Amino acid sequence: MRLQLALALLAAGALLLLAQPAEGAGADSETPLYLKRDGLGNIFKLNAKEPQENRLGWWRCSEELNQQGSFFPLSKWEQGLGGQVELGDSYTFAIWVESTNVQEITLRATLYVVVNGTQHNLSVEDVSKQGTFPNLLTGNYTIEPVSELGLDHGDYRTVPAFSAMGIELETSITWAPDTENRTVYIKADSPDFNSQIVVRMRPVFLNPEVFFSNDRTDEPGEDSLYIKASVVDALGVIDDSGSGSVADLDLGSFSLEIEGVSGGGNFNDSVRVRDQHPFAKYIEGRWQYQQDSGISSGTYQITISVTDMRGNIWEESVSYDLTVDEFAIELEHEDGGGGTYDLQLPRGGKVEYRVKVWNRGNTADSFEIEVDDNSLPSGWEATMLTSDELDLPVDQYVYARVRIEAPDGAAGGSSATARLEVTSLNDGSVSERMDLRATVRTYGAVISGLDSRITIDPEALDIDGLYRFPVGVRNTGNDRDSYDVTAIIGRGDWTVRIEEGGQAVNIITVDRGKTKQLEIVLKPVNFENSMGDEVDFRFSAESVPPGDGSALFEAKLIVEIPIERVIDLTIAAVDLQVNGRPYAQLMPGDLQAGAPVQFQLVVKNLGGRGADPFSVKLYVAGRVEASYSVDMGLAGFGEALVLLEWSKPAAGLATLRITADSDLAVEDERNRADNSFSLSLDIAAAPSGNGDSSGDGDGFSIPGFGLAGALLSAAIVARRRW
């Protein structure tokens, strides 16, 4: 959990700021705590210091015979916390055991914290180890979970200072049959038998109040920032000498570092570590920031870090708003913009740049101004129009004026760049530059409002046979421009002209960034027999010299009647059914000589205009075999069901054709190519002994089709024509 932040305190020129966690070790860091033999009563010590000598401790487990399902208390081990601790999500343990004649042993481990005298359990888990006869649990071994155990933090994800953390062990033992010789001991506090718990936690924090003092002097280069912080280690292992130092931390690892500054900032060996109390150390140092390059007023992040004896690096970061004597320059365009200053000029013309020179330092300053014209092409010139030195108070500006001239022969779109450079006379390392780029005016055009396919409805022609449609010409150049506009069509007998406001034009003038709306006036003739044919159309706009902008648009012109006003009958084989079965599914032998063949199909009107009555005929070998009349005609976009019968088919392969309106009863149909289709039928010979094959007998037919055909045809739903 993040540190509980304190308020900033300002007093006597010094500043206390609040620390924020930096990237480093965290609450998921593994922190081992070792079981010690020292203690009082039944509570022994936990300690972060790994056993260095053999001070082996023994704890005898209960030797009751029948312990199944029962747990007997062993002992508790506790570690006092001299500072807050942020707990991770899990822990584990490894407990050394020495036993004889044990079939199974179970440890009940309770990890807990004691806060304000009250115990709060974080984890209660049973972990067992078994022997298999005849291999009993005899000798030394460890009991440990197969994986880390989760923690139930409750209200104690962060454990406050002056609390305690501990583990309580209870045992339940199943003995081997030899009950006369049975012993179990828990062993710890020895390099060979280092029973321990390993808790994921963060025990090291920076005291949230960090002391700063920005000591600014009259001596050049001697300004410095004094930093003093307190690092608290909750484990606070007291070394054996009793000196009160924090032995859990590597005292040589304390460091102060200014983020983003080369080498972490110049401290000139001023970083020191001093005792604060048994759980904390002071770290202090003086940052000689004027001895570092590029240091200016602003917010700096100071990282304070220390490494513990387990190799974990603990870091905290604190910000400080540092004020230093500094000189700064800012250059702006006249309109407030920054970066390259772009302006345009005509061929042989000139343009003036007005650049704001700002004093952005925290003290008055003097500046030197010059123009570098070394990169200008031959024939171009750059001239400084204002003084080359100036004085400015803080946050004030003056204009530096520069003129650039282009030669008469400069090409449109060509450019040249001069550089304005301003340098502080108090600090020569402070300098700003701005490129002044002059570009010769360019020309361009874009045509808008036209589609690549322009369809003309003959009824849309006016009384004079003219068709009108709009077109736009946009000026994409950087100045007002005039254009020569041209329209060309691919038929010599058609005429075309361009109008603006009802007047024919061939030259137009368009302001920069604007679009001029024009009208194309077209007179198509002799198109009755070429409906649907494409005619090429080209429209262009070209800048009048000396401009070089141009645009071209090509399209196709098509005269045709809209589908809503035409008739277009069609029939398709895909809709055909023969004797009630889709034509594509017919099998050899399905059709027999002498047996009537019934056809069912759909006639559609693809146009929006209704058709007069017409007939659909079945042809066999060029002979009309059957006919069906669509007596009510066919509405626009309508369809009709048609039934035809070939009454006496002969054996063999027959080619048939079905045609809609073969008598041309429907006038002005747009497309007759899809009014008919052909098909082939394989008529099998009639089986012998089946009687007359002339069709007078009981041949195959759709049930009810013969008599009901007339009734069905009368009931066909075909919308009336318009």
XYZ file of C-alpha atoms in Angstrom:
722
model
C 0.000 0.000 0.000
C 1.216 3.480 -0.714
C 2.594 5.509 2.128
C 0.126 7.566 4.126
C 1.084 10.983 2.866
C 1.751 13.843 5.260
C 1.201 17.547 4.579
C 4.012 19.654 3.192
C 5.549 21.914 5.805
C 7.298 25.161 5.024
C 9.408 26.786 7.702
C 12.578 28.848 7.961
C 13.438 28.462 4.287
C 13.353 24.665 4.514
C 10.763 22.388 2.918
C 9.288 19.030 3.891
C 7.938 17.116 0.893
C 6.073 13.837 0.622
C 7.581 10.634 -0.731
C 5.955 8.499 -3.395
C 6.865 4.838 -4.028
C 9.351 4.392 -6.864
C 9.960 1.304 -8.949
C 11.921 -1.290 -6.936
C 11.215 -4.137 -4.529
C 7.578 -4.289 -3.424
C 5.031 -6.191 -1.402
C 5.690 -9.348 -3.421
C 9.318 -9.516 -2.290
C 10.194 -12.694 -0.406
C 11.255 -11.945 3.187
C 12.452 -14.923 5.244
C 12.030 -14.884 9.016
C 13.888 -17.574 10.972
C 12.605 -19.425 14.049
C 14.865 -18.697 17.025
C 15.353 -20.630 20.272
C 15.312 -17.425 22.358
C 12.032 -16.565 23.937
C 9.927 -16.067 26.993
C 7.505 -18.761 28.137
C 5.990 -20.394 25.096
C 6.622 -17.482 22.719
C 9.948 -17.433 20.907
C 11.568 -14.994 18.546
C 11.343 -14.673 14.766
C 14.316 -12.937 13.215
C 15.324 -11.782 9.745
C 18.919 -12.674 10.468
C 19.878 -16.067 9.065
C 21.467 -18.381 11.668
C 25.249 -18.032 11.523
C 26.221 -20.483 14.280
C 24.869 -23.674 15.745
C 22.473 -22.571 18.479
C 20.138 -25.440 17.763
C 16.761 -25.306 19.471
C 14.506 -28.337 20.078
C 10.749 -28.353 20.597
C 9.282 -31.720 21.605
C 5.917 -32.568 20.041
C 3.126 -34.312 21.909
C 3.613 -38.100 22.185
C -0.017 -38.952 22.824
C -0.842 -42.258 21.177
C -4.176 -41.549 19.520
C -3.886 -38.115 17.928
C -5.907 -38.655 14.768
C -8.122 -35.608 14.233
C -6.595 -33.769 17.189
C -3.954 -31.032 17.224
C -1.644 -30.312 20.146
C -0.097 -26.868 20.588
C 3.651 -26.594 20.185
C 4.869 -22.951 20.350
C 4.635 -19.466 18.895
C 7.411 -17.399 17.262
C 7.020 -13.630 16.881
C 8.852 -10.687 15.288
C 8.243 -7.170 16.545
C 7.668 -4.561 13.811
C 9.359 -1.207 14.330
C 7.674 0.273 11.255
C 4.754 -0.394 8.995
C 4.712 -3.486 6.752
C 2.852 -3.884 3.481
C 1.782 -7.496 3.053
C 1.781 -9.374 -0.228
C -0.653 -12.126 -1.143
C 1.060 -15.292 0.091
C 3.675 -16.926 2.266
C 5.287 -20.325 2.780
C 7.405 -22.099 5.360
C 9.961 -24.872 5.781
C 10.035 -26.497 9.236
C 12.738 -29.008 10.172
C 11.540 -32.167 11.965
C 13.425 -35.063 13.552
C 11.318 -38.150 14.331
C 11.271 -41.906 14.859
C 8.504 -44.328 14.016
C 6.121 -41.720 12.552
C 3.679 -42.768 9.917
C 2.244 -39.275 9.308
C 2.710 -35.848 10.810
C 0.532 -32.797 10.216
C 1.495 -29.261 11.105
C -1.233 -26.691 11.615
C 0.451 -23.364 10.864
C -1.267 -20.131 11.830
C 0.319 -16.943 10.478
C -0.912 -13.894 12.367
C -0.273 -10.267 13.252
C -0.803 -8.681 16.641
C -2.133 -5.125 16.404
C -2.861 -3.130 19.524
C -2.714 -6.312 21.576
C -5.223 -8.246 19.425
C -4.261 -11.224 17.288
C -5.551 -11.292 13.693
C -5.030 -14.526 11.764
C -3.787 -14.169 8.195
C -3.605 -17.874 7.333
C -4.501 -21.178 9.027
C -3.358 -24.183 6.987
C -2.694 -27.873 7.674
C 0.344 -29.372 5.941
C 1.102 -33.084 6.193
C 3.930 -35.465 5.434
C 3.503 -39.253 5.243
C 5.713 -42.294 5.299
C 4.866 -45.577 3.551
C 5.492 -48.804 5.415
C 8.154 -49.949 5.862
C 9.648 -46.518 5.003
C 8.521 -44.541 8.040
C 9.311 -40.927 8.821
C 12.580 -41.337 10.644
C 15.490 -38.914 10.881
C 15.624 -35.268 9.738
C 13.324 -33.827 7.095
C 11.311 -30.691 6.373
C 7.611 -30.073 6.235
C 6.591 -27.397 3.760
C 3.564 -26.620 1.570
C 3.624 -27.775 -2.028
C 2.850 -24.183 -3.047
C 2.580 -20.788 -1.444
C -0.340 -20.214 0.929
C -2.720 -17.321 0.378
C -3.192 -14.574 2.971
C -6.527 -13.252 4.204
C -5.543 -9.669 5.008
C -8.844 -8.389 6.288
C -8.104 -4.856 7.496
C -4.375 -5.453 7.562
C -2.968 -5.313 4.058
C -0.780 -2.692 5.721
C 0.275 -3.603 9.234
C 0.980 -0.504 11.360
C 4.228 0.145 13.171
C 4.780 -1.323 16.655
C 2.728 -4.413 15.838
C 4.041 -7.978 15.695
C 4.022 -10.832 13.201
C 4.097 -14.439 14.268
C 3.464 -18.062 13.489
C 1.897 -20.651 15.765
C 2.516 -24.375 15.210
C 0.319 -27.266 16.331
C 0.942 -30.932 15.597
C -1.086 -34.045 14.930
C 0.889 -37.324 14.654
C 0.016 -40.836 13.511
C 2.519 -43.277 14.957
C 3.876 -46.437 13.424
C 2.948 -49.772 15.071
C 6.089 -49.649 17.239
C 4.640 -47.277 19.817
C 7.309 -47.912 22.430
C 9.982 -45.994 20.523
C 8.427 -42.753 19.282
C 9.739 -39.187 19.228
C 9.097 -36.009 17.225
C 11.060 -32.752 17.566
C 10.839 -29.423 15.725
C 14.343 -28.042 15.154
C 15.507 -24.498 14.380
C 18.127 -21.741 14.874
C 20.985 -23.593 13.218
C 22.643 -23.225 9.817
C 21.810 -26.884 9.177
C 18.277 -26.734 10.546
C 17.141 -23.213 9.682
C 13.368 -23.512 10.082
C 11.781 -20.420 8.590
C 8.739 -18.736 7.203
C 8.984 -16.725 3.972
C 6.418 -13.924 3.759
C 5.848 -11.804 0.695
C 5.910 -8.305 2.115
C 7.536 -4.897 2.070
C 9.185 -4.023 5.419
C 11.274 -1.022 4.280
C 9.792 2.442 3.737
C 10.949 5.981 3.425
C 9.514 8.258 6.084
C 6.890 10.267 4.171
C 8.356 13.575 5.363
C 11.516 14.494 3.426
C 13.420 17.642 4.342
C 14.748 19.951 1.609
C 16.625 23.224 1.740
C 17.512 25.090 -1.476
C 20.635 27.010 -0.412
C 21.318 29.748 -2.971
C 24.457 31.823 -2.510
C 26.137 34.797 -4.104
C 29.094 32.674 -5.129
C 28.923 31.457 -8.755
C 28.319 27.730 -9.020
C 27.817 27.183 -5.279
C 24.029 26.880 -5.079
C 22.927 23.475 -3.728
C 19.926 21.510 -2.534
C 20.210 19.848 0.892
C 18.199 16.594 1.202
C 17.500 14.677 4.400
C 15.326 11.569 4.610
C 14.580 8.782 7.075
C 14.533 5.132 6.022
C 12.575 2.804 8.309
C 13.068 -0.993 8.401
C 10.187 -2.630 10.256
C 12.283 -5.741 10.937
C 14.993 -3.644 12.567
C 17.378 -6.457 13.397
C 19.600 -5.298 16.256
C 23.126 -6.519 15.767
C 24.750 -8.568 18.502
C 26.829 -5.675 19.755
C 23.677 -3.878 20.833
C 24.857 -0.690 19.162
C 21.371 0.072 17.918
C 22.248 0.100 14.233
C 19.887 -1.456 11.703
C 21.717 -4.617 10.701
C 19.022 -5.679 8.196
C 20.151 -2.944 5.765
C 23.367 -2.716 3.774
C 24.677 0.587 5.075
C 26.924 1.002 2.055
C 24.000 0.809 -0.353
C 22.195 4.025 0.638
C 21.988 6.385 -2.338
C 20.398 9.611 -3.545
C 19.780 10.042 -7.260
C 18.239 12.857 -9.296
C 16.185 11.290 -12.068
C 16.955 12.519 -15.585
C 20.278 14.089 -14.588
C 23.497 12.570 -15.872
C 25.130 10.403 -13.221
C 22.173 10.918 -10.897
C 23.321 14.430 -9.988
C 26.558 15.808 -8.525
C 26.652 15.193 -4.744
C 30.468 15.467 -4.344
C 30.618 12.566 -1.835
C 28.257 14.394 0.512
C 25.854 11.479 1.029
C 25.955 10.300 4.640
C 24.058 7.733 6.746
C 23.355 8.398 10.454
C 21.526 6.537 13.201
C 18.004 7.653 14.007
C 16.708 4.799 16.192
C 16.998 0.976 16.166
C 14.564 0.713 13.268
C 15.607 3.724 11.164
C 18.516 5.538 9.563
C 18.952 9.092 8.311
C 20.301 9.584 4.785
C 21.401 13.087 3.853
C 23.279 14.734 1.015
C 23.785 17.998 -0.839
C 23.079 18.207 -4.581
C 25.427 20.700 -6.228
C 23.024 21.313 -9.077
C 24.938 24.220 -10.616
C 27.772 21.786 -11.310
C 25.434 19.683 -13.510
C 24.646 20.733 -17.065
C 21.156 21.530 -18.300
C 19.670 22.218 -14.853
C 16.806 24.715 -14.921
C 13.924 25.637 -12.671
C 11.312 22.919 -12.529
C 10.137 19.799 -10.750
C 12.747 17.101 -10.140
C 12.280 13.536 -8.934
C 14.745 12.390 -6.274
C 15.022 8.631 -5.784
C 16.207 7.402 -2.386
C 17.237 3.750 -2.349
C 18.765 1.153 -0.058
C 19.482 -2.584 -0.348
C 18.725 -5.017 2.438
C 20.868 -8.003 3.353
C 18.686 -10.231 1.156
C 19.486 -8.216 -1.963
C 16.115 -6.457 -2.211
C 16.422 -2.886 -3.452
C 13.952 -0.570 -1.721
C 13.231 2.734 -3.393
C 11.092 5.797 -2.817
C 10.729 8.826 -5.037
C 9.968 12.397 -3.986
C 9.470 15.459 -6.162
C 10.861 18.910 -5.524
C 10.190 22.201 -7.328
C 13.646 23.618 -7.797
C 14.259 27.282 -8.594
C 17.613 28.256 -10.076
C 19.045 31.318 -11.770
C 18.480 30.664 -15.431
C 18.426 32.329 -18.813
C 15.974 31.213 -21.476
C 14.790 32.360 -24.888
C 11.628 31.604 -26.835
C 11.005 32.463 -30.478
C 7.482 32.738 -31.877
C 5.900 33.620 -35.195
C 4.038 36.899 -35.299
C 0.756 34.983 -34.982
C 2.036 32.999 -31.983
C 3.108 29.795 -33.714
C 6.432 28.018 -33.335
C 8.790 25.903 -35.419
C 9.688 26.740 -39.002
C 8.199 30.077 -40.052
C 6.647 29.552 -43.519
C 5.590 32.453 -45.753
C 5.027 32.747 -49.515
C 6.042 35.314 -52.076
C 5.649 35.911 -55.817
C 8.414 35.370 -58.318
C 10.865 38.274 -57.966
C 9.003 39.441 -54.842
C 9.864 39.858 -51.161
C 8.339 38.896 -47.827
C 8.949 40.164 -44.277
C 9.109 37.929 -41.179
C 8.251 39.376 -37.751
C 9.568 37.059 -35.036
C 8.766 37.552 -31.345
C 11.898 37.231 -29.199
C 10.851 36.396 -25.608
C 12.926 36.519 -22.431
C 11.744 33.344 -20.672
C 14.429 33.370 -17.979
C 13.881 34.461 -14.389
C 16.050 37.543 -14.682
C 16.623 40.391 -17.144
C 18.846 39.478 -20.060
C 20.535 40.864 -23.163
C 20.468 39.100 -26.510
C 22.459 38.987 -29.731
C 20.477 38.444 -32.965
C 21.855 37.397 -36.333
C 20.628 35.910 -39.635
C 22.395 32.973 -41.243
C 21.832 33.114 -45.028
C 24.463 30.549 -46.049
C 21.841 28.026 -47.181
C 19.997 30.438 -49.527
C 20.180 29.500 -53.242
C 21.858 31.809 -55.698
C 19.854 34.974 -56.322
C 17.975 34.869 -52.997
C 18.673 37.469 -50.283
C 17.973 37.763 -46.522
C 18.293 41.095 -44.681
C 18.072 41.932 -40.939
C 15.788 44.968 -40.521
C 16.162 45.510 -36.732
C 19.069 45.938 -34.284
C 21.361 42.974 -33.740
C 21.368 43.463 -29.918
C 18.515 44.054 -27.470
C 17.726 44.081 -23.734
C 14.592 42.498 -22.275
C 12.960 42.235 -18.843
C 11.486 38.912 -17.708
C 8.527 37.651 -19.791
C 8.718 40.504 -22.313
C 9.319 40.358 -26.071
C 10.380 42.501 -29.023
C 10.113 41.862 -32.764
C 13.100 40.796 -34.815
C 12.301 41.654 -38.473
C 13.866 39.828 -41.412
C 13.200 40.280 -45.160
C 13.724 37.538 -47.775
C 13.697 38.268 -51.537
C 13.291 35.752 -54.402
C 14.783 36.185 -57.902
C 12.575 36.676 -60.962
C 13.421 33.223 -62.273
C 12.391 31.290 -59.150
C 10.091 28.396 -60.062
C 6.646 28.067 -58.569
C 6.770 25.892 -55.453
C 10.524 26.390 -54.984
C 11.654 27.528 -51.536
C 14.648 28.877 -49.652
C 15.449 28.967 -45.928
C 17.390 31.420 -43.781
C 17.976 30.910 -40.055
C 17.399 33.435 -37.269
C 19.624 32.804 -34.225
C 19.259 34.531 -30.829
C 21.880 34.029 -28.064
C 21.937 35.165 -24.417
C 24.819 37.555 -23.736
C 24.850 36.421 -20.079
C 25.012 32.708 -20.838
C 26.393 31.862 -24.237
C 25.119 28.277 -23.977
C 21.541 29.576 -24.092
C 20.542 30.006 -27.716
C 17.449 29.533 -29.871
C 17.098 29.206 -33.639
C 14.179 29.506 -36.037
C 14.137 28.606 -39.715
C 12.540 31.234 -41.981
C 11.316 29.487 -45.120
C 10.070 31.425 -48.164
C 8.148 29.533 -50.862
C 7.284 30.840 -54.331
C 3.551 30.750 -54.867
C 2.062 27.597 -56.400
C -1.084 26.970 -58.410
C -3.566 24.124 -58.393
C -7.149 23.084 -59.037
C -9.558 20.297 -58.089
C -12.748 19.385 -59.943
C -15.729 18.363 -57.818
C -19.390 17.448 -58.196
C -19.045 14.972 -61.072
C -19.650 11.224 -61.071
C -17.658 8.886 -63.260
C -20.967 7.697 -64.794
C -23.560 10.339 -65.694
C -26.962 8.906 -66.657
C -29.297 11.065 -68.761
C -33.048 10.443 -68.758
C -34.496 11.549 -72.106
C -37.466 13.018 -70.267
C -35.050 15.218 -68.255
C -34.173 17.198 -71.397
C -35.696 20.664 -71.436
C -37.856 22.048 -74.206
C -34.751 22.831 -76.227
C -33.390 19.300 -75.816
C -30.700 20.418 -73.349
C -29.455 18.537 -70.286
C -27.749 20.445 -67.455
C -25.572 19.196 -64.587
C -23.282 21.031 -62.102
C -19.508 20.969 -61.719
C -17.196 22.763 -59.268
C -13.629 24.088 -59.679
C -11.685 24.583 -56.430
C -8.560 26.718 -56.225
C -5.962 24.708 -54.263
C -3.169 27.189 -54.894
C -2.047 29.800 -52.409
C -3.387 32.854 -54.222
C -6.274 33.979 -56.405
C -6.095 32.283 -59.803
C -7.774 32.274 -63.225
C -8.517 29.063 -65.095
C -9.243 28.114 -68.692
C -12.147 25.601 -68.470
C -12.935 23.153 -71.273
C -15.595 20.456 -71.837
C -15.230 17.833 -74.591
C -17.623 14.998 -75.584
C -16.940 11.900 -77.659
C -19.769 12.366 -80.198
C -19.492 14.861 -83.007
C -23.255 15.344 -83.344
C -23.686 16.366 -79.687
C -22.866 19.858 -78.425
C -21.672 21.081 -75.033
C -20.870 24.404 -73.347
C -19.984 25.698 -69.874
C -22.102 28.351 -68.138
C -21.713 30.508 -65.047
C -24.859 32.258 -63.927
C -26.530 31.530 -67.253
C -23.664 32.934 -69.310
C -21.278 30.861 -71.400
C -17.704 31.036 -70.090
C -14.316 29.570 -70.886
C -12.218 31.495 -68.305
C -13.102 31.787 -64.619
C -11.401 33.408 -61.606
C -11.427 31.668 -58.208
C -10.205 33.016 -54.857
C -7.706 31.013 -52.810
C -9.340 28.024 -51.138
C -12.728 28.737 -52.770
C -14.859 26.729 -55.221
C -16.555 28.180 -58.302
C -19.840 26.475 -59.245
C -20.421 26.018 -62.987
C -23.015 24.263 -65.128
C -22.424 21.906 -68.043
C -25.050 22.407 -70.776
C -25.270 19.333 -73.047
C -27.457 18.705 -76.098
C -27.628 14.978 -76.928
C -29.222 14.057 -80.288
C -29.849 10.889 -82.298
C -29.725 8.699 -79.240
C -32.950 6.712 -79.770
C -31.131 3.725 -81.261
C -28.099 3.924 -78.949
C -29.769 3.835 -75.579
C -27.337 2.627 -72.933
C -24.213 3.278 -75.022
C -21.372 5.074 -73.225
C -20.109 8.418 -74.535
C -16.763 9.843 -73.356
C -16.783 13.170 -71.483
C -13.772 15.241 -70.372
C -13.735 18.401 -68.258
C -10.505 20.300 -67.524
C -9.384 23.455 -65.724
C -5.915 24.937 -66.357
C -4.352 28.006 -64.759
C -3.887 30.959 -67.041
C -0.151 31.648 -67.477
C 2.076 32.182 -65.616
C 0.138 29.768 -63.384
C 0.755 26.064 -63.856
C -2.163 24.478 -61.990
C -4.438 22.033 -63.794
C -7.132 19.417 -63.180
C -8.851 16.887 -65.442
C -11.962 14.778 -64.878
C -13.187 12.016 -67.200
C -16.639 10.450 -67.137
C -19.068 8.399 -69.206
C -22.380 9.806 -70.478
C -25.243 7.310 -70.908
C -28.705 8.119 -72.246
C -31.225 5.598 -71.000
C -34.759 5.380 -69.713
C -34.933 4.628 -65.974
C -35.897 1.068 -65.119
C -39.083 2.329 -63.479
C -40.460 3.318 -66.894
C -39.642 0.251 -68.997
C -40.982 -3.261 -69.582
C -38.495 -6.101 -69.411
C -39.890 -9.665 -69.452
C -37.677 -12.558 -68.482
C -37.915 -16.267 -67.810
C -35.172 -18.433 -66.384
C -34.468 -22.129 -66.392
C -33.607 -21.976 -62.710
C -37.301 -21.518 -61.890
C -38.460 -24.402 -64.138
C -40.147 -27.492 -62.709
C -40.915 -30.545 -64.835
C -43.664 -32.877 -63.597
C -43.414 -31.199 -60.191
C -39.654 -31.681 -59.899
C -36.885 -29.089 -60.441
C -35.515 -29.456 -63.944
C -31.955 -29.949 -62.643
C -33.060 -32.960 -60.574
C -34.590 -35.014 -63.419
C -33.230 -38.549 -63.657
C -33.135 -40.922 -66.658
C -36.447 -42.739 -66.975
C -38.449 -40.020 -65.178
C -40.105 -39.077 -68.494
C -41.690 -41.700 -70.763
C -43.023 -41.614 -74.269
C -46.737 -41.024 -74.442
C -46.952 -39.718 -70.881
C -47.769 -35.965 -70.711
C -44.998 -33.681 -69.438
C -46.078 -30.678 -67.399
C -43.922 -27.536 -67.100
C -44.221 -24.941 -64.359
C -42.227 -21.700 -64.566
C -42.273 -18.036 -63.557
C -42.347 -15.072 -65.904
C -41.072 -11.820 -64.379
C -41.247 -8.180 -65.391
C -37.902 -6.617 -64.381
C -39.135 -3.151 -65.322
C -41.445 -0.837 -63.445
C -43.938 -0.392 -66.310
C -46.844 -2.837 -66.661
C -47.019 -5.168 -69.682
C -50.106 -5.832 -71.835
C -51.464 -9.405 -72.070
C -49.074 -11.806 -73.754
C -48.579 -15.547 -74.150
C -45.881 -18.025 -73.227
C -45.324 -20.855 -75.718
C -43.614 -24.240 -75.678
C -41.812 -25.165 -78.897
C -40.730 -28.706 -79.776
C -38.611 -28.991 -82.915
C -39.804 -25.526 -83.944
C -43.463 -26.502 -83.539
C -45.759 -24.885 -80.980
C -46.704 -27.698 -78.633
C -48.410 -25.674 -75.882
C -49.325 -22.074 -75.109
C -50.313 -20.206 -71.956
C -51.908 -16.744 -71.979
C -51.159 -14.161 -69.308
C -54.535 -12.564 -69.890
C -54.253 -9.798 -67.322
C -50.770 -8.688 -68.407
C -47.969 -8.258 -65.864
C -47.514 -5.358 -63.456
C -44.221 -3.489 -63.076
C -41.745 -5.582 -61.121
C -44.430 -8.327 -61.019
C -44.342 -12.023 -61.831
C -46.747 -14.729 -63.000
C -46.872 -18.512 -62.650
C -47.126 -20.275 -66.025
C -48.209 -23.916 -66.652
C -47.544 -25.709 -69.937
C -48.107 -29.339 -71.026
C -46.478 -31.441 -73.701
C -49.229 -33.967 -74.161
C -47.619 -36.702 -76.290
C -43.840 -36.776 -76.096
C -42.034 -39.244 -78.323
C -39.113 -41.379 -77.174
C -35.633 -39.951 -77.646
C -33.663 -36.783 -76.895
C -35.840 -33.725 -77.506
C -34.838 -30.059 -77.616
C -37.503 -27.655 -76.389
C -37.735 -23.900 -76.185
C -40.012 -21.818 -73.977
C -40.595 -18.224 -75.077
C -42.481 -15.317 -73.520
C -44.258 -12.966 -75.935
C -43.060 -14.587 -79.131
C -45.953 -12.778 -80.875
C -44.490 -9.366 -79.851
C -47.727 -8.360 -78.198
C -45.797 -6.284 -75.672
C -44.550 -3.095 -77.254
C -41.377 -1.203 -76.346
C -39.836 -4.006 -74.343
C -36.296 -2.981 -73.441
C -34.564 -6.369 -73.732
C -35.969 -9.472 -75.395
C -32.774 -11.517 -75.156
C -33.869 -13.128 -71.900
C -37.473 -13.817 -72.990
C -36.763 -17.458 -73.829
C -34.538 -20.373 -73.000
C -33.950 -23.850 -74.386
C -33.733 -27.191 -72.636
C -33.191 -30.821 -73.503
C -35.285 -33.738 -72.249
C -34.459 -37.435 -72.533
C -37.791 -39.217 -73.150
C -37.610 -42.897 -72.336
C -39.467 -45.499 -74.365
C -42.729 -46.645 -72.814
C -42.417 -50.039 -71.052
C -43.749 -52.964 -73.097
C -47.165 -54.276 -72.079
C -48.349 -50.992 -70.743
C -50.850 -50.511 -73.516
C -51.146 -47.637 -75.872
C -48.188 -45.280 -75.758
C -50.148 -42.555 -77.457
C -51.012 -41.021 -74.107
C -54.682 -42.052 -74.064
C -54.011 -44.477 -71.208
C -53.021 -43.799 -67.622
C -49.706 -42.073 -68.181
C -47.674 -40.300 -65.487
C -48.993 -36.903 -64.455
C -48.990 -34.557 -61.492
C -51.985 -35.540 -59.410
C -54.918 -33.332 -60.275
C -52.957 -31.444 -62.868
C -54.920 -32.367 -65.986
C -58.418 -31.382 -64.867
C -57.308 -28.835 -62.345
C -54.889 -27.137 -64.741
C -57.520 -24.813 -66.077
C -58.712 -24.042 -62.573
C -55.143 -23.426 -61.405
C -54.360 -21.187 -64.373
C -57.465 -19.204 -63.619
C -56.307 -18.814 -60.044
C -52.773 -17.606 -60.869
C -52.044 -14.379 -59.070
C -50.657 -11.915 -61.548
C -50.915 -8.260 -60.667
C -52.702 -6.169 -63.231
C -50.588 -4.021 -65.481
C -50.661 -0.291 -65.050
